[in-house]
Short mmCIF file of C-alpha atoms in Angstrom, two decimals:
data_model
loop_
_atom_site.label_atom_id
_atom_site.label_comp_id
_atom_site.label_asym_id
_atom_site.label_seq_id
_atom_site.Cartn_x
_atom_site.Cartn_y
_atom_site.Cartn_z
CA UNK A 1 -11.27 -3.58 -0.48
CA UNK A 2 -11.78 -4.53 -4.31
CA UNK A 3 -14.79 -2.83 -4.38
CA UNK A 4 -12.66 0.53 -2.92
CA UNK A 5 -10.23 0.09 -5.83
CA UNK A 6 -12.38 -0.53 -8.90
CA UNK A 7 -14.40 2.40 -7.79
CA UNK A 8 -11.08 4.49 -8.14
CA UNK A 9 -10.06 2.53 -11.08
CA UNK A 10 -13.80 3.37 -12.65
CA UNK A 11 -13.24 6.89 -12.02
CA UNK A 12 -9.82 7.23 -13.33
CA UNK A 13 -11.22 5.75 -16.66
CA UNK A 14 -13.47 8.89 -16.71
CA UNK A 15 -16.78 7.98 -15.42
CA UNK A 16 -18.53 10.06 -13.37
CA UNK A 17 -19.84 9.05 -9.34
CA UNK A 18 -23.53 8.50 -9.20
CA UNK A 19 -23.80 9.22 -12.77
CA UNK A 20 -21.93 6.22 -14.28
CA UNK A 21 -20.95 4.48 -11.57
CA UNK A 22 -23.31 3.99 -8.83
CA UNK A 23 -21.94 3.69 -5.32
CA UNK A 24 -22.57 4.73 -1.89
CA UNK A 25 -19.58 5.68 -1.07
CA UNK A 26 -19.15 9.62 -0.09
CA UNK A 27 -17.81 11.62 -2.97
CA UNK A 28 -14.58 12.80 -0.98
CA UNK A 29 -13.67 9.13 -0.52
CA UNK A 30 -14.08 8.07 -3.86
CA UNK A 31 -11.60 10.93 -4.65
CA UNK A 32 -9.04 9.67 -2.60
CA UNK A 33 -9.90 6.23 -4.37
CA UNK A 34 -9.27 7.76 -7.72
CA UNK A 35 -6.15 9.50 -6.85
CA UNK A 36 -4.73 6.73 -5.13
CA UNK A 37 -5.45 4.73 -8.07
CA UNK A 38 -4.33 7.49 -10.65
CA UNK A 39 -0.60 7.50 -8.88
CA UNK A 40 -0.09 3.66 -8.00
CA UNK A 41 -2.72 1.96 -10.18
CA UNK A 42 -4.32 -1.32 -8.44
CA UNK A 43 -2.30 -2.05 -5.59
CA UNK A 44 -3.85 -3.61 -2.30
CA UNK A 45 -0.46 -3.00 -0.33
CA UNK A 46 -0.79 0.81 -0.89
CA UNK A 47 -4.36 0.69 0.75
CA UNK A 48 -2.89 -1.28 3.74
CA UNK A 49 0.18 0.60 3.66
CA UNK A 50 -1.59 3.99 3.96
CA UNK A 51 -4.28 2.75 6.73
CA UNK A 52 -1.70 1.66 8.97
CA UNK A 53 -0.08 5.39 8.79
CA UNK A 54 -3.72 6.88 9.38
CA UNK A 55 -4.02 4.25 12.64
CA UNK A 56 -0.86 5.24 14.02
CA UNK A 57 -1.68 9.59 12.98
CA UNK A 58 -5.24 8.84 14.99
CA UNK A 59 -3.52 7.31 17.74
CA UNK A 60 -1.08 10.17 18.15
CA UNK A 61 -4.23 12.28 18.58
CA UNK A 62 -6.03 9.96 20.68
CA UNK A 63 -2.81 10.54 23.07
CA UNK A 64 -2.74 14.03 22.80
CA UNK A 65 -6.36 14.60 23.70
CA UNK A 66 -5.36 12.19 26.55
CA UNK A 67 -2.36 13.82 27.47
CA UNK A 68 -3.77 17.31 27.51
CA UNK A 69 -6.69 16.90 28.99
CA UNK A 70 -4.63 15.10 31.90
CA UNK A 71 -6.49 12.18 32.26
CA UNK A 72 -3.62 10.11 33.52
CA UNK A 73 -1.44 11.36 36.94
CA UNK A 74 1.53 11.03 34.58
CA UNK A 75 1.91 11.50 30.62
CA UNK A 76 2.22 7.70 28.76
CA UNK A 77 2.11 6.58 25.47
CA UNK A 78 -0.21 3.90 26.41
CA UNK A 79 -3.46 4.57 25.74
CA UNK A 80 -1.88 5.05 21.96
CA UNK A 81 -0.63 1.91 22.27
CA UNK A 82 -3.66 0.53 23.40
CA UNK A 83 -5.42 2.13 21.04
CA UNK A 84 -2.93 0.40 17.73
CA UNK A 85 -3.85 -2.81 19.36
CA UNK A 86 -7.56 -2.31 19.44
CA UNK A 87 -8.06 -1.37 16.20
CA UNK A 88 -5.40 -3.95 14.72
CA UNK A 89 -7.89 -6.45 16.20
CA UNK A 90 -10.44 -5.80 13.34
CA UNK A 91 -9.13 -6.63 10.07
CA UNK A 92 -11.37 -3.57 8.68
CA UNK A 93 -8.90 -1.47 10.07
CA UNK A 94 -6.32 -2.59 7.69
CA UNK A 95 -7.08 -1.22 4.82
CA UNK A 96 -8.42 2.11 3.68
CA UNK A 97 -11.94 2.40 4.33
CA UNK A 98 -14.43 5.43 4.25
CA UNK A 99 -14.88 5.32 7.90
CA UNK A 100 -11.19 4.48 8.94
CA UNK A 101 -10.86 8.09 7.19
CA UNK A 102 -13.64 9.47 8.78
CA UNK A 103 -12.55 8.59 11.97
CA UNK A 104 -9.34 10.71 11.98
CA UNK A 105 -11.62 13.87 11.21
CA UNK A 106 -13.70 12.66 14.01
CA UNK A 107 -10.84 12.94 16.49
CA UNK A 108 -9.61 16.12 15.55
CA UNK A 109 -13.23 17.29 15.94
CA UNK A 110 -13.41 16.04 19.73
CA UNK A 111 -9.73 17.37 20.27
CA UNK A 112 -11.56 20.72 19.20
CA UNK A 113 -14.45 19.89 21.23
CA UNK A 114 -13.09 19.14 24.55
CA UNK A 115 -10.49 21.89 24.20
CA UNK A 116 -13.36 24.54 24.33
CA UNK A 117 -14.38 22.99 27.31
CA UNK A 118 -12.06 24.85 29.71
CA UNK A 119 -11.22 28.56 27.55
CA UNK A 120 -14.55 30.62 26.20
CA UNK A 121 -15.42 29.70 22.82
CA UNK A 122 -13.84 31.25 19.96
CA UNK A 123 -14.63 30.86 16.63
CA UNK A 124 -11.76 29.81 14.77
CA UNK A 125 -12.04 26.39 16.99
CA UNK A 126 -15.62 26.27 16.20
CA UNK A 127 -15.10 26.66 12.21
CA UNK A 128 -12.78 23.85 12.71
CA UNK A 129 -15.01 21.89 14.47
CA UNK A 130 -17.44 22.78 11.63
CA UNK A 131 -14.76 22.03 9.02
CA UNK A 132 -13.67 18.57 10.06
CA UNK A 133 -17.29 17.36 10.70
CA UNK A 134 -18.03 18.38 7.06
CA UNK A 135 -15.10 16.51 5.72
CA UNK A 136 -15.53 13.67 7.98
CA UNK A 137 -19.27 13.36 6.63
CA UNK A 138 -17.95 13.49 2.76
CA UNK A 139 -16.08 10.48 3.71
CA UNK A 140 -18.35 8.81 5.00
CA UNK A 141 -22.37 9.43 5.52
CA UNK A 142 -22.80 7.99 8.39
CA UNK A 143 -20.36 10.89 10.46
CA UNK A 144 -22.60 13.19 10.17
CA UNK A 145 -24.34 11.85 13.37
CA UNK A 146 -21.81 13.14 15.50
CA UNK A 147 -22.87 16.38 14.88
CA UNK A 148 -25.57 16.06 17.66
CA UNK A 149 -22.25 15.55 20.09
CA UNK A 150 -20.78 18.33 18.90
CA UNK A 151 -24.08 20.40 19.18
CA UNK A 152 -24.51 19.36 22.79
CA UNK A 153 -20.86 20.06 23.72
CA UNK A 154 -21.55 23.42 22.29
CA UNK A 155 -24.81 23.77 24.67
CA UNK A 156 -23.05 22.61 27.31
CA UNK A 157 -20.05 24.60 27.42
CA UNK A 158 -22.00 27.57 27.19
CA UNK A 159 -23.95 27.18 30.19
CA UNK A 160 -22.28 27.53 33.68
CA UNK A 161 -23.21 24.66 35.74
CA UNK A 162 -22.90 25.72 39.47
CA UNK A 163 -23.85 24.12 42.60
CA UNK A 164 -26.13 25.82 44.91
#
């Protein structure tokens, strides 16, 4: 978490990312460092403050996903519940991480994803698709590995499976 804010307090003083300051981070989360420490300076509370918002937004998808996909006989706000009370049992998840980030871009891809699964592909869902992988994987490296999902739900939903 310290090492989250001095890389956005090392940016704000005008360094540049793996020029001057060298990091691992992905360069679209060190942004987000930077700004967050241009407009509140070095404040721990904002980082918690803001990754318990981002829990709760990914658990409203989570639900949605759930909800339209009917998974359950009835629609419940459960499995978003569950979901708050999984990830509040990791002390990661409570501050503002690169792949606490990531992971909200990850949902919305698989909300994209399994909505193609029923309708014919059309592009605007796949550029989304496309979209929120690529910003999930600035945020964090290691996102970029769901891209093989995504590539076999692709291959998948363009087959028709039938039973002979």
């Amino acid at each position: 978490e310290v090492h989250w804010m001095l890389l956005g307090e090392s940016l704000a003083n005008g360094q540049q990312l793996y020029q001057d300051v060298w990091d691992f981070s992905g360069p679209l989360a060190a942004n987000v460092y930077w700004f967050i420490h241009e407009v509140v300076g070095r404040s721990p509370l904002t980082l918690h403050f803001l990754a318990l918002g981002l829990v709760f937004y990914q658990a409203a998808i989570f639900n949605i996903v759930l909800v339209q996909r009917d998974v359950f006989n009835e629609n419940t706000y459960i499995p978003a519940l569950l979901y708050v009370i999984f990830m509040s049992l990791s002390f990661d998840f409570f501050t503002l991480s690169p792949a606490l980030m990531a992971t909200t871009f990850l949902l919305q891809t698989a909300h994209q994803l399994f909505s193609l699964s029923d309708r014919q592909t059309s592009d605007p869902r796949i550029f989304k698709m496309g979209l929120y992988l690529g910003i999930a994987s600035m945020l964090y490296l290691p996102a970029f590995l769901f891209f093989i999902m995504v590539f076999l739900g692709l291959a998948s939903s363009s087959f028709k499976w039938t039973a002979d």
